Short mmCIF file of C-alpha atoms in Angstrom, two decimals:
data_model
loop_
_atom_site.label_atom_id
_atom_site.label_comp_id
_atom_site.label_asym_id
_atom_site.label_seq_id
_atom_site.Cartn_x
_atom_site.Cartn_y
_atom_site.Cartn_z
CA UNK A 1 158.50 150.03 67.18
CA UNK A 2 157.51 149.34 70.98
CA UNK A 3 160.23 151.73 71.80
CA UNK A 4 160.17 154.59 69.28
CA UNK A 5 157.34 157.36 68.87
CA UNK A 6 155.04 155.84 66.33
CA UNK A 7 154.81 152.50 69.02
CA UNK A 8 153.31 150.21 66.62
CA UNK A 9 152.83 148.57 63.06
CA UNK A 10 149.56 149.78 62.55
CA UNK A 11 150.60 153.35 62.94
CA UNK A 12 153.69 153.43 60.92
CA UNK A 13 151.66 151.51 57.98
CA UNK A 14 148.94 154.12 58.35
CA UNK A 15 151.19 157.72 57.96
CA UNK A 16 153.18 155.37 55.13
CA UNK A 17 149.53 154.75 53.31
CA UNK A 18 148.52 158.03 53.52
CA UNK A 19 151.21 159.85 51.77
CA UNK A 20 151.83 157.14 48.96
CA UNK A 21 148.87 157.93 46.39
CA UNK A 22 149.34 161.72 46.46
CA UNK A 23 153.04 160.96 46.32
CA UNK A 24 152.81 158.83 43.16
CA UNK A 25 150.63 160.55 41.70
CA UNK A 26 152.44 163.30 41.75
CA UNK A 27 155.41 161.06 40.49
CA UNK A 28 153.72 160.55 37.57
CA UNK A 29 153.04 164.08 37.03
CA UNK A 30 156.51 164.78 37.16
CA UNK A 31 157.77 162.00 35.11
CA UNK A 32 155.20 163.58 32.11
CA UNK A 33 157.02 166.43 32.02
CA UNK A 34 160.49 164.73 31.91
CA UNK A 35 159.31 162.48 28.84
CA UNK A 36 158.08 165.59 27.24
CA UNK A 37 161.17 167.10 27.78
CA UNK A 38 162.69 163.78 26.14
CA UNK A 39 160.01 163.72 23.40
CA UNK A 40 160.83 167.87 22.71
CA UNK A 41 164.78 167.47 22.38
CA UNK A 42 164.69 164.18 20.39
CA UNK A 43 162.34 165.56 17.43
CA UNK A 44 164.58 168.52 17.50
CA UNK A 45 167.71 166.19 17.17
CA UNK A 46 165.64 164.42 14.42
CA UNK A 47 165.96 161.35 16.37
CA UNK A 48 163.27 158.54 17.75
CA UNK A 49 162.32 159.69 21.62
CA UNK A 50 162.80 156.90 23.86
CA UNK A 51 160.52 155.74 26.76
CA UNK A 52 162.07 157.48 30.38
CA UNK A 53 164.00 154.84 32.44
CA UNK A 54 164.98 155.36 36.07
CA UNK A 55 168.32 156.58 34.77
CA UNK A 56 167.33 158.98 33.02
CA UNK A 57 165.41 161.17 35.91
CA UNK A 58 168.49 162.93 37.22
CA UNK A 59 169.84 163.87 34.04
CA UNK A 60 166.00 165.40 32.31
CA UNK A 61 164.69 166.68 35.49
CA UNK A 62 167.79 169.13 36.24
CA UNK A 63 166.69 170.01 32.13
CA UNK A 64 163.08 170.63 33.65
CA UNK A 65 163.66 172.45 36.62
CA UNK A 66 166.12 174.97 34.76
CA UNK A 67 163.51 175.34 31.93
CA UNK A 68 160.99 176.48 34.84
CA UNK A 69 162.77 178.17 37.06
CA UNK A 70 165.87 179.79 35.42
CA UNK A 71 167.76 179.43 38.53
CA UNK A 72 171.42 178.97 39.28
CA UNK A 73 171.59 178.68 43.33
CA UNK A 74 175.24 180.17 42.97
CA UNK A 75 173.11 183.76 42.37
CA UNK A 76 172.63 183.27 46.00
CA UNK A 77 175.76 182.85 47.87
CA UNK A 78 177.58 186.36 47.90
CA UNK A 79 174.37 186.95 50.29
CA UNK A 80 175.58 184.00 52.39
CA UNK A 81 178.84 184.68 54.22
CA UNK A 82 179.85 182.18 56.63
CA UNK A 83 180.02 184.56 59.61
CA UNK A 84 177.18 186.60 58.73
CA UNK A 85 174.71 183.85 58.91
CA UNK A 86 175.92 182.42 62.08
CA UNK A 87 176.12 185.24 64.27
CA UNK A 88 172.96 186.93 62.62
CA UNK A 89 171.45 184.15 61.12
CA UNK A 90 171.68 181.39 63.65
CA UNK A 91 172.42 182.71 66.75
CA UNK A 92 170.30 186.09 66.44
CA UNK A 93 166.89 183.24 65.39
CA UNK A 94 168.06 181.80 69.18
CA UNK A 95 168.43 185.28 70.64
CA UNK A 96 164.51 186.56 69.66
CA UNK A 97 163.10 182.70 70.65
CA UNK A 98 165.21 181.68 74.02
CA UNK A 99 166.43 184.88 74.85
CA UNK A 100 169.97 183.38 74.31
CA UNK A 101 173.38 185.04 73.89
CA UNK A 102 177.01 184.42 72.74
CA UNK A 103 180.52 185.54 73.73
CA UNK A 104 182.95 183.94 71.75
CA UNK A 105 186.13 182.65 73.69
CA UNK A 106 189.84 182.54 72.23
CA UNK A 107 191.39 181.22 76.20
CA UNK A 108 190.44 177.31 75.93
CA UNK A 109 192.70 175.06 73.32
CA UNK A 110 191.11 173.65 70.24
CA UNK A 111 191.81 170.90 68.40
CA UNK A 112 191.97 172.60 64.78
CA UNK A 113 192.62 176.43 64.47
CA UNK A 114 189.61 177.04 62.52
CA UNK A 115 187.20 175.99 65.77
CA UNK A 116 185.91 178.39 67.39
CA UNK A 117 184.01 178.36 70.62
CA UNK A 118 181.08 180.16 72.49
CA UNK A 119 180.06 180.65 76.00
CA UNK A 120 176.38 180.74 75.68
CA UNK A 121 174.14 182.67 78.47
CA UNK A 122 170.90 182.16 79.02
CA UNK A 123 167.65 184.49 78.84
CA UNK A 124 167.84 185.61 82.70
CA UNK A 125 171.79 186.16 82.28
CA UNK A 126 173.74 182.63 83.67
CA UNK A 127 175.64 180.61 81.83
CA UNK A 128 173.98 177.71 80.36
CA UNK A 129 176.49 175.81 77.99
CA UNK A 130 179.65 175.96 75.86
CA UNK A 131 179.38 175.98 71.99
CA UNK A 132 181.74 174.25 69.47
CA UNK A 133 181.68 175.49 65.77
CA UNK A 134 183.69 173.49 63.90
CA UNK A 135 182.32 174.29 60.39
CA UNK A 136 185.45 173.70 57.74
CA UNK A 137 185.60 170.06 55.58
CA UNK A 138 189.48 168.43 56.03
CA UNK A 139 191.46 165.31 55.11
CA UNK A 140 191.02 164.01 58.68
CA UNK A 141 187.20 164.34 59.34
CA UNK A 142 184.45 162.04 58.36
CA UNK A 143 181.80 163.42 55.73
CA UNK A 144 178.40 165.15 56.54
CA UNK A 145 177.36 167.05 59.18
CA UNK A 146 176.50 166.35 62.76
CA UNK A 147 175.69 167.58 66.23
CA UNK A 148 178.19 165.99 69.43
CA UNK A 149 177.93 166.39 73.42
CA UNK A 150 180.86 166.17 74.36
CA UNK A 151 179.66 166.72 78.53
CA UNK A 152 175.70 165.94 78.68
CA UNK A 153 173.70 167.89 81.43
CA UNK A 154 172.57 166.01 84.35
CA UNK A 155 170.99 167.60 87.68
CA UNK A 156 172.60 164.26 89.48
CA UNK A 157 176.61 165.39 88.20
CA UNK A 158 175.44 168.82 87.94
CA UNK A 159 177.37 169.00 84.50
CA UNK A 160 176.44 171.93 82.04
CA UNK A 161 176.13 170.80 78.64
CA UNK A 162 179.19 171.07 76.14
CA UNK A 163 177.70 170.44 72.64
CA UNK A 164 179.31 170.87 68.88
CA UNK A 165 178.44 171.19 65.26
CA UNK A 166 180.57 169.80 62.54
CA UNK A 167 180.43 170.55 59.38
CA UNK A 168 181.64 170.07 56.13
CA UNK A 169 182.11 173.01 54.04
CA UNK A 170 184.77 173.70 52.38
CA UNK A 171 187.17 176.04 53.49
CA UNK A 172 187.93 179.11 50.63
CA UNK A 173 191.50 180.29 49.83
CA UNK A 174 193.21 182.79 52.38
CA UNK A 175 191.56 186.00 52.35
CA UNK A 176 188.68 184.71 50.73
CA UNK A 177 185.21 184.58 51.99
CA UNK A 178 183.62 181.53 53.15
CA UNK A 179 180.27 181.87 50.86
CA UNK A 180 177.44 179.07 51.45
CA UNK A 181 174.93 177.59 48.77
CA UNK A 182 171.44 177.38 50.20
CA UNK A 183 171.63 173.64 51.57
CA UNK A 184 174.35 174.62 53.84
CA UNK A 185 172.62 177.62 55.06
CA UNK A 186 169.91 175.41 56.60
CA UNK A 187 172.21 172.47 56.96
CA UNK A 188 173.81 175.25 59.66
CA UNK A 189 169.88 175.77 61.20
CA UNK A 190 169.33 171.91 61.21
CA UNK A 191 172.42 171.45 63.65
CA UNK A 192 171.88 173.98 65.95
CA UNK A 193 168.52 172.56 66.39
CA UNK A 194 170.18 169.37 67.79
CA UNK A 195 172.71 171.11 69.90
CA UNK A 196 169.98 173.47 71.30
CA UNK A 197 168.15 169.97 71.58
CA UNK A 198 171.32 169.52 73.93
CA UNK A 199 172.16 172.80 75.56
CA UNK A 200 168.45 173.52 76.82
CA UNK A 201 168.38 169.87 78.50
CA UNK A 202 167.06 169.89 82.02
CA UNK A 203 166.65 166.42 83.40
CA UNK A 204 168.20 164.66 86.10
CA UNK A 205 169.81 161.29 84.85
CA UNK A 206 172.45 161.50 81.86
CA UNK A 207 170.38 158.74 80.45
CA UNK A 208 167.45 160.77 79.33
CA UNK A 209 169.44 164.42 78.43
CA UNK A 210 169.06 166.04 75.51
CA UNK A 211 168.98 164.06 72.13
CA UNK A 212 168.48 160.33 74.22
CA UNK A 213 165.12 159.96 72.46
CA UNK A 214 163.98 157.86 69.77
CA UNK A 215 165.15 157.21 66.67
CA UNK A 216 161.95 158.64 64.94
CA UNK A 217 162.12 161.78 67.18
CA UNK A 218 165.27 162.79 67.17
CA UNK A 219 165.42 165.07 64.09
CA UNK A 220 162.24 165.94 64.70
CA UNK A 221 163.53 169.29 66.92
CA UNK A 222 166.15 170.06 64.03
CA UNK A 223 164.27 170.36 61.32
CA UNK A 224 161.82 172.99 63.02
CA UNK A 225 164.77 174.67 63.22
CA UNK A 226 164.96 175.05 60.08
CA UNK A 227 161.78 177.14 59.26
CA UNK A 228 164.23 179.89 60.61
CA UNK A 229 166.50 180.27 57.95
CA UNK A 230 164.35 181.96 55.46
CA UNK A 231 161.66 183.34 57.94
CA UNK A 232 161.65 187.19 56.78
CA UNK A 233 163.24 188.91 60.04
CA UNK A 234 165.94 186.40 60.19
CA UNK A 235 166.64 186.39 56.82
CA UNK A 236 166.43 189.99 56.38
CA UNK A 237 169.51 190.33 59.20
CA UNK A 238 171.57 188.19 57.20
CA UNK A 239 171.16 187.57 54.00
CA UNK A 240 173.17 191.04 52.71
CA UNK A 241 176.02 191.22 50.08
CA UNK A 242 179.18 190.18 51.35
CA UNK A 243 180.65 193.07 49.63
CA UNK A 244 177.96 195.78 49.90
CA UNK A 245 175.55 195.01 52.66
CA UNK A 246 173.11 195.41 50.21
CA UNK A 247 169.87 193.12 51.30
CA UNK A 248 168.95 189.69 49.03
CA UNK A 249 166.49 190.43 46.37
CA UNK A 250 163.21 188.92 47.08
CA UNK A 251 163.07 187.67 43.59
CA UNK A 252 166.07 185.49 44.49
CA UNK A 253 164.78 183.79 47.25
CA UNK A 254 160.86 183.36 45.85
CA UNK A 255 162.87 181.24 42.93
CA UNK A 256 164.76 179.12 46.12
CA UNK A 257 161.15 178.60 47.39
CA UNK A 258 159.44 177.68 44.33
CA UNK A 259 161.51 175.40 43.58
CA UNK A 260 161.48 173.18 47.13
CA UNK A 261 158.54 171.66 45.88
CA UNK A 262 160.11 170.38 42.49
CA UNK A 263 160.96 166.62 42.23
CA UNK A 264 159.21 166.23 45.37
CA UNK A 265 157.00 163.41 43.79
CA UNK A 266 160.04 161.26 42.89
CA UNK A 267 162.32 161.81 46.24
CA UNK A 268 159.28 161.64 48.59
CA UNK A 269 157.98 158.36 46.11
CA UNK A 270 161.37 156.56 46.37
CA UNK A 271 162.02 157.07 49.92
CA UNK A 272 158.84 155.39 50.52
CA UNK A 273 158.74 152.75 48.44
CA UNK A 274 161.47 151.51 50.88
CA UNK A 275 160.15 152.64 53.95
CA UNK A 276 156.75 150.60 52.94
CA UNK A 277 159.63 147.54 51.76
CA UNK A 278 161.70 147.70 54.84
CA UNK A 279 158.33 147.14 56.82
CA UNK A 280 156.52 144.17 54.51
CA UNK A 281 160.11 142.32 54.99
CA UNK A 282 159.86 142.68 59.23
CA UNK A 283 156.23 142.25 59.63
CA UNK A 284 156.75 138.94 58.48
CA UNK A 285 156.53 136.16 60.71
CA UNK A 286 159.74 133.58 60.53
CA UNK A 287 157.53 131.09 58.57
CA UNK A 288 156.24 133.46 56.20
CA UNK A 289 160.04 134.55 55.26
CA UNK A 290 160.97 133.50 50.98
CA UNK A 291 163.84 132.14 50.59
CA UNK A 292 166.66 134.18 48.86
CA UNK A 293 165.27 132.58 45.20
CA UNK A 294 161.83 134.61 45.93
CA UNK A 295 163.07 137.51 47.50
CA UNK A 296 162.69 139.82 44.19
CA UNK A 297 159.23 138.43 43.30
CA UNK A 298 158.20 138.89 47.14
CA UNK A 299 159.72 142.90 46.97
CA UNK A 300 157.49 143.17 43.28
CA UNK A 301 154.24 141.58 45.28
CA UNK A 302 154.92 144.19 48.28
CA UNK A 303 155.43 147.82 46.30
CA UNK A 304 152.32 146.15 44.13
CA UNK A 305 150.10 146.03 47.18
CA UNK A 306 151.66 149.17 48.28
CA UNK A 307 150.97 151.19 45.46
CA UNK A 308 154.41 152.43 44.63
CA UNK A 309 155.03 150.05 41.46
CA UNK A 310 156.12 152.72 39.43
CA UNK A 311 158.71 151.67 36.84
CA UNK A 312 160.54 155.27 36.80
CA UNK A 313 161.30 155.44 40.68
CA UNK A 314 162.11 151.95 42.16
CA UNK A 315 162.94 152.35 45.84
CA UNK A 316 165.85 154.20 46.99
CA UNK A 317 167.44 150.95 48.46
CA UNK A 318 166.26 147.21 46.79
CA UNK A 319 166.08 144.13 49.42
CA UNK A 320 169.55 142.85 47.81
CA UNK A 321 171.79 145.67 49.63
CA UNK A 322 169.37 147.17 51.54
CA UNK A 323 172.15 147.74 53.78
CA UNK A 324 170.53 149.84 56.80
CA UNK A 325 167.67 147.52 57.55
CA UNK A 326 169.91 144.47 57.50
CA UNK A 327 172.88 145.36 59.67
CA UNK A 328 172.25 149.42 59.53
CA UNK A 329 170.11 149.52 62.88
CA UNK A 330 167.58 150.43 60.81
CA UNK A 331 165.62 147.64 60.88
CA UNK A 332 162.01 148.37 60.69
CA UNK A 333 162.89 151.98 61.61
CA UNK A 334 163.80 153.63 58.00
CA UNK A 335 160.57 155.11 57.99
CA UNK A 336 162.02 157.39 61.06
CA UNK A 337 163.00 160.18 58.90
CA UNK A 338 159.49 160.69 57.66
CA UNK A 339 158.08 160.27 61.05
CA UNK A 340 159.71 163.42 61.81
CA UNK A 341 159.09 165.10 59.16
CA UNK A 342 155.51 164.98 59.80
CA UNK A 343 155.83 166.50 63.35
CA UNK A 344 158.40 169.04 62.28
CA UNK A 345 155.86 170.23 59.55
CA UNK A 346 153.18 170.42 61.94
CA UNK A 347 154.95 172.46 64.41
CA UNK A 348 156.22 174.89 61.65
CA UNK A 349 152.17 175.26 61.23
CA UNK A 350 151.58 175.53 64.91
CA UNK A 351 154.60 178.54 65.40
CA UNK A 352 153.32 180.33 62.15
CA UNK A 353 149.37 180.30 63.77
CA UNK A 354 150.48 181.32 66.56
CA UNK A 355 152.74 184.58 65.91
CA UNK A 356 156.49 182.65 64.48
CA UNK A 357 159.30 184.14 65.92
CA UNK A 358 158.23 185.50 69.41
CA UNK A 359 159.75 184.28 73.27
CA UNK A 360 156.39 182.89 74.14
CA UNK A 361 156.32 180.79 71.43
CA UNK A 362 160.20 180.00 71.81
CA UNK A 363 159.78 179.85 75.37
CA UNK A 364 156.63 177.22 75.36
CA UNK A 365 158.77 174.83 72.87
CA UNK A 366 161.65 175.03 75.30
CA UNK A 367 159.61 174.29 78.38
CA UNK A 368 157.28 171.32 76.96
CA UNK A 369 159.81 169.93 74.90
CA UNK A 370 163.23 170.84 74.16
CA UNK A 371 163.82 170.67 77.42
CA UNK A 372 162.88 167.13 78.66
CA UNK A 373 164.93 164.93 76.63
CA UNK A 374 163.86 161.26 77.10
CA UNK A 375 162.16 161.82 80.30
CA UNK A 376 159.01 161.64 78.87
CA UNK A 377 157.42 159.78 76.36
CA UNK A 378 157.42 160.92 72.75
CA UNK A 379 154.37 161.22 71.60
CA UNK A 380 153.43 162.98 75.48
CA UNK A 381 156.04 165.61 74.97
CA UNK A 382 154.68 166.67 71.37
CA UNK A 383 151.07 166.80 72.72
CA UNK A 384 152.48 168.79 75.44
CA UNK A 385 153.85 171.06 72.69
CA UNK A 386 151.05 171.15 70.41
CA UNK A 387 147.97 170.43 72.60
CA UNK A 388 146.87 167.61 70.22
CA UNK A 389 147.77 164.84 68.07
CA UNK A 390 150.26 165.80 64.87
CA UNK A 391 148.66 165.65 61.59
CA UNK A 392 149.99 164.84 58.28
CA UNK A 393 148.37 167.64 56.22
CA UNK A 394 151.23 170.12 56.42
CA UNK A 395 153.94 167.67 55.13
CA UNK A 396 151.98 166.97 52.28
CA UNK A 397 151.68 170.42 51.37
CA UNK A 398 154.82 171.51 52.18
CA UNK A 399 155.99 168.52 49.09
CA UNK A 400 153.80 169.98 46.78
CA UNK A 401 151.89 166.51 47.26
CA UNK A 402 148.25 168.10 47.84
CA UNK A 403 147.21 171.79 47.58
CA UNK A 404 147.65 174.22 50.12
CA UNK A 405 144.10 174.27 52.00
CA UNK A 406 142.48 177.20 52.30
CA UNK A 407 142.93 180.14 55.69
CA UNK A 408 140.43 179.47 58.24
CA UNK A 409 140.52 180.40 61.95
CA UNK A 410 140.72 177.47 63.45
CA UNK A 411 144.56 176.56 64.90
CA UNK A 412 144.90 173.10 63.58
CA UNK A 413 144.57 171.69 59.56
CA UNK A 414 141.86 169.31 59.47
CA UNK A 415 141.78 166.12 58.46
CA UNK A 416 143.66 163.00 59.69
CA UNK A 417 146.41 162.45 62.23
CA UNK A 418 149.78 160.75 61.53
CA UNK A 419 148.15 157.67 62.79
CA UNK A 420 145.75 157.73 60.14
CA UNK A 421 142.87 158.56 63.02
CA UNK A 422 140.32 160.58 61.66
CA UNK A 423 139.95 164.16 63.09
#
């Protein structure tokens, strides 16, 4: 933890503590409604209910969530054409932030004929990178999606950066359109934000460029990225009709945004439960370590003290094949994805109090942070960003895990810090 952004145990146990009571409480909220739900369609079956087991969640909540939100996400994607929300979705967000622009190029060879590739230009004009879009799922790629520099910037080689997104989506029939669900619409947003993490690199060693930052940082610049997708002027310039241009209903999207807070009680509860696990297990000392007889009873005693016993969501991964803590390289680091959740949340607060999507605002996140790679520590580089220490307020709300606090004129929610420091 010496070497990541959150530096030591004491910090990482204190964001951990602080979300897990509103998180499990909000668990059990949620797992109410599913043995209601359970309770409702037994009695009409004329059958005994049955008390809700951990397999049971996925099947009753999908039940739940289409009893309160009558929403099929497929409504959504002849507003979602491939194209449309790259150029104008994607690369338009970059355009009114950085000041960016994009020429494709069909001279240099690709590997696949569905690549494409961009010369990108800077605000003042020069070239600053080249772009690969490789966006189409085949036989021969791996799964998931994922940002590659292929040439890093560095003042000492005086390289420009060469950077990619790969994708997986899958490709339509021939004269079809390629039409996205909502996850791969921001999915697209997330990835740029790690190859603009790349292309806007200005240090001097190839150590420190671009993404060569910690583990518990890293996605932290991608997912503000993804505030952009469904931020109204964006959206608005690319979300139209495939067929007729015509503009997304509102109606459509205010169901999409209601329901990002559903479930969040059980994901954000199981994720960590073993997050809190991963860290009892490697804040042991070697004598304090059970031996493979006690390893269950020492997991029940941990998620006891923890406060994350909760028989319907056990922890996403169990000590037995908790396989990325063991030989994953995510020992005592699973907690990383949270971590940057909790700055990217922030930041989404600090852009929207301070005007969203304007080149000041783009231009100050470039400058303090996007920017500098590794070259400076972490934790400097977001203060740099945000003037202060990040707090853990907005994530919460953003899960539906605490209320939305009420508008006030001051710049920054108050409360706590990550670290648990009060503010």
């Amino acid at each position: 933890l010496e070497d990541e952004t959150a530096k030591t145990p004491q910090a990482v146990n204190a964001m951990l503590g602080k979300l897990a009571p509103p998180a499990v409480a909000n668990a059990k909220r949620e797992a109410a409604d599913l043995q209601a739900m359970i309770d409702k369609e037994q009695k009409a079956k004329g059958q005994p209910t049955f008390k809700l087991e951990p397999w049971d969640w996925s099947f009753y909540s999908e039940k739940v969530r289409k009893a309160k939100y009558a929403f099929d996400e497929n409504e959504l994607k002849p507003y979602l054409e491939l194209d449309n929300v790259q150029q104008n979705g994607v690369f338009y967000a970059a355009h009114e932030l950085y000041g960016l622009t994009f020429k494709e190029r069909k001279d240099l060879p690709v590997y696949e004929p569905d690549v494409r590739v961009f010369d990108v230009f800077d605000k003042d004009g020069k070239q600053l990178a080249i772009f690969i879009s490789d966006m189409y799922a085949r036989d021969s790629k791996q799964g998931g999606a994922w940002m590659n520099s292929y040439v890093d910037q560095s003042a000492l080689t005086g390289f420009l950066p060469v950077v990619a997104n790969h994708l997986n989506i899958p490709k339509p029939p021939a004269g079809q359109p390629t039409l996205l669900t909502w996850d791969e619409v921001t999915t697209m947003f997330h990835e740029f934000g790690h190859a603009l993490h790349g292309m806007f690199s200005n240090v001097k060693y190839p150590y420190f460029t671009g993404t060569s930052v910690p583990r518990d940082f890293v996605e932290y610049p991608s997912q503000v990225n993804e505030m952009w997708a469904d931020w109204p002027q964006v959206l608005a310039n690319y979300a139209k009709h495939y067929q007729t241009g015509a503009p997304m209903p509102k109606e459509l999207l205010d169901k999409v945004q209601a329901s990002s807070k559903f479930n969040q009680g059980f994901t954000t509860s199981e994720y960590l439960a073993a997050a809190l696990l991963d860290q009892r297990w490697h804040q042991l000392s070697p004598d304090q370590v059970p031996d493979a007889a006690h390893a269950m009873a020492f997991e029940a005693k941990a998620l006891h003290e923890a406060g994350v016993d909760f028989a319907p969501v056990p922890p996403r991964y169990r000590t037995p094949y908790f396989s990325h803590i063991w030989g994953g390289g995510y020992s005592a680091g699973y907690y990383a994805y949270l971590w940057s959740e909790v700055l990217d949340a922030d930041s989404v607060e600090w852009f929207k109090q301070n005007g969203g999507l304007t080149r000041a605002n783009g231009d100050h996140f470039r400058d303090t942070l996007l920017s500098r790679g590794g070259s400076e520590d972490a934790v400097t580089l977001f203060k740099n960003f945000s003037g202060r220490e990040p707090y853990v307020e907005p994530l919460l709300v953003r899960r539906g895990l605490v209320a939305e606090p009420a508008k006030s004129d001051s710049t920054a929610p108050k409360g706590e810090d990550a670290s648990g420091t009060k503010k």
